[in-house]
Amino acid sequence: MTYSLETLRRTIGRLPVLGPMARQLYRAIVPNRFSSAEYWEQRYAHGGNSGAGSYGRLAQFKAETINKFVKGREIRTIIEFGSGDGAQLELARYPTYTGVDVSASAIELCKTKFKNDPTKQFLLASSGDASKARAELAMSLDVIYHLIEDTVYDAYMKSLVSAAEKYICIYSSNYVRLAPATHVRHRVFTEWIAANAPTWKLILKVDNPFPRDPENPDQTSWADFYFYERLQS
């Protein structure tokens, strides 16, 4: 009898194994054939969107939280790594915005959607312009737990930190837990920041008022907000 990768992942996810043991078990059985960049390009190219978290009450909660932070800190420039389809951005109140994404289809979609808005620009993640872009606030919203490959995750975190001049905003899960979907992998990103970006201090955590409920996945989320500030040298 043969099993698909999805079936194996779901089966392992139901086992009472946590933390490093779960990761080792999954990787020992299932080869890592997943490409995060390819997944999202294909998703957007075939008419898919950024997911339920960019719509409805979750999107409203995210917009209210970020808009309040931007206004309160008088932030003028924002860069987001993982701008997606731009649905979340439609609720934003940002003076100047740069969106970066690995999907060329998503970038073109946003360029068309916001073509009459000179305060916004969109860059493909692999471009030279994206690697040089900087802003007072660098954001990652619903992205980290979609970075399946370790090398991709590490490179993404380095880009996020490097682009931030004053603040970092991360909206993500922050634990290790196997997920049933092949495009989801939870990580403790706060450990990465502590080890690789020690000049950044967590100054604010905003809990999600709609925590994950398997019975209502489209209106609940694994993610909470984490805001970091660069320590003065």
mmCIF file of C-alpha atoms in Angstrom:
data_model
loop_
_atom_site.group_PDB
_atom_site.id
_atom_site.type_symbol
_atom_site.label_atom_id
_atom_site.label_comp_id
_atom_site.label_asym_id
_atom_site.label_seq_id
_atom_site.Cartn_x
_atom_site.Cartn_y
_atom_site.Cartn_z
ATOM 1 C CA MET A 1 0.000 0.000 0.000
ATOM 2 C CA THR A 2 1.323 3.474 -0.899
ATOM 3 C CA TYR A 3 0.578 6.830 0.724
ATOM 4 C CA SER A 4 0.756 10.393 -0.555
ATOM 5 C CA LEU A 5 2.964 12.982 1.175
ATOM 6 C CA GLU A 6 -0.179 14.703 2.397
ATOM 7 C CA THR A 7 -1.520 11.508 3.955
ATOM 8 C CA LEU A 8 1.801 10.818 5.681
ATOM 9 C CA ARG A 9 1.976 14.347 7.010
ATOM 10 C CA ARG A 10 -1.556 14.172 8.401
ATOM 11 C CA THR A 11 -0.870 10.787 10.013
ATOM 12 C CA ILE A 12 2.350 11.930 11.672
ATOM 13 C CA GLY A 13 0.636 15.116 12.813
ATOM 14 C CA ARG A 14 -1.813 13.015 14.864
ATOM 15 C CA LEU A 15 0.945 11.177 16.710
ATOM 16 C CA PRO A 16 1.738 12.226 20.314
ATOM 17 C CA VAL A 17 5.231 13.417 19.339
ATOM 18 C CA LEU A 18 6.307 17.004 19.915
ATOM 19 C CA GLY A 19 9.190 19.329 19.190
ATOM 20 C CA PRO A 20 12.462 18.075 17.640
ATOM 21 C CA MET A 21 11.280 14.457 17.673
ATOM 22 C CA ALA A 22 8.358 15.345 15.421
ATOM 23 C CA ARG A 23 10.603 17.170 12.961
ATOM 24 C CA GLN A 24 13.085 14.300 12.854
ATOM 25 C CA LEU A 25 10.340 11.735 12.350
ATOM 26 C CA TYR A 26 8.746 13.616 9.481
ATOM 27 C CA ARG A 27 12.034 14.340 7.717
ATOM 28 C CA ALA A 28 13.145 10.741 8.099
ATOM 29 C CA ILE A 29 10.035 9.448 6.343
ATOM 30 C CA VAL A 30 9.213 12.178 3.838
ATOM 31 C CA PRO A 31 11.889 13.683 1.584
ATOM 32 C CA ASN A 32 11.864 17.476 1.353
ATOM 33 C CA ARG A 33 10.564 18.082 -2.159
ATOM 34 C CA PHE A 34 8.585 21.206 -1.422
ATOM 35 C CA SER A 35 9.453 24.593 -2.921
ATOM 36 C CA SER A 36 7.882 27.549 -1.120
ATOM 37 C CA ALA A 37 8.511 29.923 -4.014
ATOM 38 C CA GLU A 38 7.078 27.515 -6.584
ATOM 39 C CA TYR A 39 4.020 26.831 -4.466
ATOM 40 C CA TRP A 40 3.095 30.519 -4.167
ATOM 41 C CA GLU A 41 3.854 31.348 -7.783
ATOM 42 C CA GLN A 42 1.603 28.524 -8.962
ATOM 43 C CA ARG A 43 -1.080 29.520 -6.487
ATOM 44 C CA TYR A 44 -1.242 33.137 -7.660
ATOM 45 C CA ALA A 45 -0.734 32.263 -11.320
ATOM 46 C CA HIS A 46 -3.810 30.033 -11.202
ATOM 47 C CA GLY A 47 -6.064 32.604 -9.560
ATOM 48 C CA GLY A 48 -5.460 31.760 -5.907
ATOM 49 C CA ASN A 49 -5.208 34.368 -3.166
ATOM 50 C CA SER A 50 -3.119 35.056 -0.059
ATOM 51 C CA GLY A 51 -5.374 32.975 2.154
ATOM 52 C CA ALA A 52 -8.157 33.525 4.677
ATOM 53 C CA GLY A 53 -5.920 35.568 6.968
ATOM 54 C CA SER A 54 -5.966 38.458 4.485
ATOM 55 C CA TYR A 55 -9.747 38.733 4.497
ATOM 56 C CA GLY A 56 -12.627 39.255 6.927
ATOM 57 C CA ARG A 57 -12.175 39.843 10.637
ATOM 58 C CA LEU A 58 -8.569 38.616 10.655
ATOM 59 C CA ALA A 59 -7.609 41.192 8.042
ATOM 60 C CA GLN A 60 -9.439 43.890 9.977
ATOM 61 C CA PHE A 61 -7.624 42.975 13.207
ATOM 62 C CA LYS A 62 -4.259 43.035 11.458
ATOM 63 C CA ALA A 63 -4.967 46.388 9.809
ATOM 64 C CA GLU A 64 -6.107 48.028 13.028
ATOM 65 C CA THR A 65 -3.049 46.771 14.921
ATOM 66 C CA ILE A 66 -0.477 47.828 12.323
ATOM 67 C CA ASN A 67 -2.147 51.147 11.478
ATOM 68 C CA LYS A 68 -2.153 52.044 15.181
ATOM 69 C CA PHE A 69 1.541 51.181 15.518
ATOM 70 C CA VAL A 70 2.513 53.118 12.382
ATOM 71 C CA LYS A 71 0.584 56.190 13.452
ATOM 72 C CA GLY A 72 1.726 56.075 17.069
ATOM 73 C CA ARG A 73 5.412 55.771 16.129
ATOM 74 C CA GLU A 74 5.096 58.292 13.275
ATOM 75 C CA ILE A 75 6.554 55.787 10.820
ATOM 76 C CA ARG A 76 6.915 57.105 7.297
ATOM 77 C CA THR A 77 8.320 54.150 5.340
ATOM 78 C CA ILE A 78 7.211 50.506 5.410
ATOM 79 C CA ILE A 79 8.498 47.436 3.592
ATOM 80 C CA GLU A 80 6.679 44.111 3.645
ATOM 81 C CA PHE A 81 8.270 40.778 2.753
ATOM 82 C CA GLY A 82 5.424 38.693 1.378
ATOM 83 C CA SER A 83 3.012 41.293 0.012
ATOM 84 C CA GLY A 84 0.853 38.635 -1.659
ATOM 85 C CA ASP A 85 -2.289 39.641 -3.513
ATOM 86 C CA GLY A 86 -2.596 43.069 -1.848
ATOM 87 C CA ALA A 87 -5.911 42.326 -0.114
ATOM 88 C CA GLN A 88 -4.485 43.151 3.328
ATOM 89 C CA LEU A 89 -2.811 46.259 1.933
ATOM 90 C CA GLU A 90 -6.174 47.706 0.896
ATOM 91 C CA LEU A 91 -6.945 48.228 4.605
ATOM 92 C CA ALA A 92 -3.561 49.788 5.392
ATOM 93 C CA ARG A 93 -2.797 53.414 6.181
ATOM 94 C CA TYR A 94 0.879 53.667 5.315
ATOM 95 C CA PRO A 95 2.580 56.874 4.135
ATOM 96 C CA THR A 96 5.019 55.005 1.855
ATOM 97 C CA TYR A 97 5.014 51.273 1.154
ATOM 98 C CA THR A 98 7.238 48.762 -0.622
ATOM 99 C CA GLY A 99 5.914 45.253 -1.176
ATOM 100 C CA VAL A 100 8.282 42.358 -1.857
ATOM 101 C CA ASP A 101 7.203 38.873 -2.929
ATOM 102 C CA VAL A 102 8.719 35.709 -4.411
ATOM 103 C CA SER A 103 5.828 35.388 -6.863
ATOM 104 C CA ALA A 104 6.048 37.349 -10.118
ATOM 105 C CA SER A 105 2.313 36.828 -10.602
ATOM 106 C CA ALA A 106 1.558 38.396 -7.200
ATOM 107 C CA ILE A 107 3.805 41.364 -7.978
ATOM 108 C CA GLU A 108 2.045 42.009 -11.282
ATOM 109 C CA LEU A 109 -1.340 41.644 -9.602
ATOM 110 C CA CYS A 110 -0.453 44.301 -7.030
ATOM 111 C CA LYS A 111 1.076 46.630 -9.595
ATOM 112 C CA THR A 112 -2.223 46.547 -11.460
ATOM 113 C CA LYS A 113 -4.378 46.856 -8.341
ATOM 114 C CA PHE A 114 -2.483 49.893 -7.032
ATOM 115 C CA LYS A 115 -1.374 51.422 -10.333
ATOM 116 C CA ASN A 116 -2.900 54.798 -9.436
ATOM 117 C CA ASP A 117 -1.258 54.983 -6.014
ATOM 118 C CA PRO A 118 2.219 56.587 -6.190
ATOM 119 C CA THR A 119 2.920 55.820 -2.502
ATOM 120 C CA LYS A 120 3.258 52.092 -3.240
ATOM 121 C CA GLN A 121 5.804 50.053 -5.176
ATOM 122 C CA PHE A 122 6.219 46.303 -5.626
ATOM 123 C CA LEU A 123 9.444 44.359 -6.143
ATOM 124 C CA LEU A 124 10.219 40.758 -6.975
ATOM 125 C CA ALA A 125 12.196 39.229 -4.100
ATOM 126 C CA SER A 126 14.964 37.999 -6.411
ATOM 127 C CA SER A 127 15.586 41.469 -7.872
ATOM 128 C CA GLY A 128 18.510 43.712 -7.015
ATOM 129 C CA ASP A 129 16.126 46.513 -6.054
ATOM 130 C CA ALA A 130 14.488 44.307 -3.427
ATOM 131 C CA SER A 131 17.806 43.381 -1.846
ATOM 132 C CA LYS A 132 18.708 47.080 -1.500
ATOM 133 C CA ALA A 133 15.322 48.309 -0.257
ATOM 134 C CA ARG A 134 15.151 49.691 3.302
ATOM 135 C CA ALA A 135 12.407 51.184 5.487
ATOM 136 C CA GLU A 136 11.779 52.321 9.046
ATOM 137 C CA LEU A 137 9.445 49.355 9.568
ATOM 138 C CA ALA A 138 9.948 45.923 8.002
ATOM 139 C CA MET A 139 6.962 43.567 8.155
ATOM 140 C CA SER A 140 6.283 39.856 7.835
ATOM 141 C CA LEU A 141 2.602 38.920 7.927
ATOM 142 C CA ASP A 142 1.491 35.278 7.735
ATOM 143 C CA VAL A 143 4.716 34.291 5.969
ATOM 144 C CA ILE A 144 7.166 32.616 8.349
ATOM 145 C CA TYR A 145 5.083 29.479 8.886
ATOM 146 C CA HIS A 146 4.882 29.080 5.113
ATOM 147 C CA LEU A 147 8.664 28.846 4.704
ATOM 148 C CA ILE A 148 9.199 25.111 4.563
ATOM 149 C CA GLU A 149 12.897 24.933 3.648
ATOM 150 C CA ASP A 150 15.494 25.813 6.300
ATOM 151 C CA THR A 151 17.698 27.714 3.844
ATOM 152 C CA VAL A 152 14.747 29.737 2.562
ATOM 153 C CA TYR A 153 13.653 30.549 6.105
ATOM 154 C CA ASP A 154 17.138 31.676 7.122
ATOM 155 C CA ALA A 155 17.561 33.862 4.035
ATOM 156 C CA TYR A 156 14.116 35.380 4.519
ATOM 157 C CA MET A 157 14.793 36.299 8.145
ATOM 158 C CA LYS A 158 18.119 37.877 7.207
ATOM 159 C CA SER A 159 16.417 39.977 4.521
ATOM 160 C CA LEU A 160 13.690 41.067 6.936
ATOM 161 C CA VAL A 161 16.165 42.180 9.605
ATOM 162 C CA SER A 162 18.547 43.815 7.142
ATOM 163 C CA ALA A 163 15.787 45.925 5.595
ATOM 164 C CA ALA A 164 14.530 47.288 8.942
ATOM 165 C CA GLU A 165 15.923 50.632 10.091
ATOM 166 C CA LYS A 166 13.946 51.057 13.327
ATOM 167 C CA TYR A 167 11.197 48.457 13.779
ATOM 168 C CA ILE A 168 10.200 44.934 12.773
ATOM 169 C CA CYS A 169 6.622 43.663 12.798
ATOM 170 C CA ILE A 170 6.047 39.903 12.632
ATOM 171 C CA TYR A 171 2.642 38.246 12.556
ATOM 172 C CA SER A 172 3.163 34.518 12.869
ATOM 173 C CA SER A 173 2.913 31.404 14.978
ATOM 174 C CA ASN A 174 5.867 30.957 17.325
ATOM 175 C CA TYR A 175 6.044 27.278 18.247
ATOM 176 C CA VAL A 176 6.953 23.921 16.739
ATOM 177 C CA ARG A 177 3.985 21.837 15.736
ATOM 178 C CA LEU A 178 3.321 19.637 12.731
ATOM 179 C CA ALA A 179 0.575 20.989 10.472
ATOM 180 C CA PRO A 180 -1.625 18.949 8.117
ATOM 181 C CA ALA A 181 -0.972 21.220 5.119
ATOM 182 C CA THR A 182 2.223 20.682 3.115
ATOM 183 C CA HIS A 183 2.744 24.459 2.765
ATOM 184 C CA VAL A 184 2.744 25.064 6.543
ATOM 185 C CA ARG A 185 5.674 24.582 8.919
ATOM 186 C CA HIS A 186 5.612 26.236 12.330
ATOM 187 C CA ARG A 187 8.838 27.655 13.776
ATOM 188 C CA VAL A 188 10.010 29.434 16.933
ATOM 189 C CA PHE A 189 11.221 32.532 15.107
ATOM 190 C CA THR A 190 11.945 34.405 18.355
ATOM 191 C CA GLU A 191 14.841 31.996 18.914
ATOM 192 C CA TRP A 192 16.253 32.873 15.497
ATOM 193 C CA ILE A 193 16.122 36.590 16.298
ATOM 194 C CA ALA A 194 17.723 36.092 19.705
ATOM 195 C CA ALA A 195 20.569 34.116 18.145
ATOM 196 C CA ASN A 196 21.070 36.062 14.912
ATOM 197 C CA ALA A 197 19.779 39.581 15.566
ATOM 198 C CA PRO A 198 20.557 40.354 19.234
ATOM 199 C CA THR A 199 20.385 44.120 18.678
ATOM 200 C CA TRP A 200 16.614 43.829 18.297
ATOM 201 C CA LYS A 201 14.341 43.921 21.363
ATOM 202 C CA LEU A 202 10.736 42.734 21.599
ATOM 203 C CA ILE A 203 8.759 45.806 22.694
ATOM 204 C CA LEU A 204 5.167 44.716 22.097
ATOM 205 C CA LYS A 205 3.192 41.494 21.675
ATOM 206 C CA VAL A 206 -0.440 41.643 20.597
ATOM 207 C CA ASP A 207 -2.381 38.422 20.972
ATOM 208 C CA ASN A 208 -4.796 37.393 18.277
ATOM 209 C CA PRO A 209 -8.409 37.690 19.533
ATOM 210 C CA PHE A 210 -9.335 34.840 17.174
ATOM 211 C CA PRO A 211 -6.962 31.954 18.093
ATOM 212 C CA ARG A 212 -6.825 28.921 15.852
ATOM 213 C CA ASP A 213 -9.943 26.784 15.871
ATOM 214 C CA PRO A 214 -9.865 23.697 13.588
ATOM 215 C CA GLU A 215 -13.647 23.935 13.310
ATOM 216 C CA ASN A 216 -13.413 27.487 11.975
ATOM 217 C CA PRO A 217 -10.083 27.721 10.126
ATOM 218 C CA ASP A 218 -11.011 30.608 7.807
ATOM 219 C CA GLN A 219 -11.779 33.037 10.618
ATOM 220 C CA THR A 220 -9.126 32.023 13.153
ATOM 221 C CA SER A 221 -5.327 31.999 13.095
ATOM 222 C CA TRP A 222 -2.150 30.527 14.602
ATOM 223 C CA ALA A 223 -0.528 33.956 14.509
ATOM 224 C CA ASP A 224 0.045 36.761 17.007
ATOM 225 C CA PHE A 225 1.817 40.106 16.577
ATOM 226 C CA TYR A 226 5.417 40.668 17.676
ATOM 227 C CA PHE A 227 6.947 44.145 17.375
ATOM 228 C CA TYR A 228 10.700 44.643 17.691
ATOM 229 C CA GLU A 229 12.794 47.788 18.024
ATOM 230 C CA ARG A 230 16.493 48.157 17.254
ATOM 231 C CA LEU A 231 18.534 48.818 20.368
ATOM 232 C CA GLN A 232 20.566 52.012 20.389
ATOM 233 C CA SER A 233 24.284 51.375 19.980
#
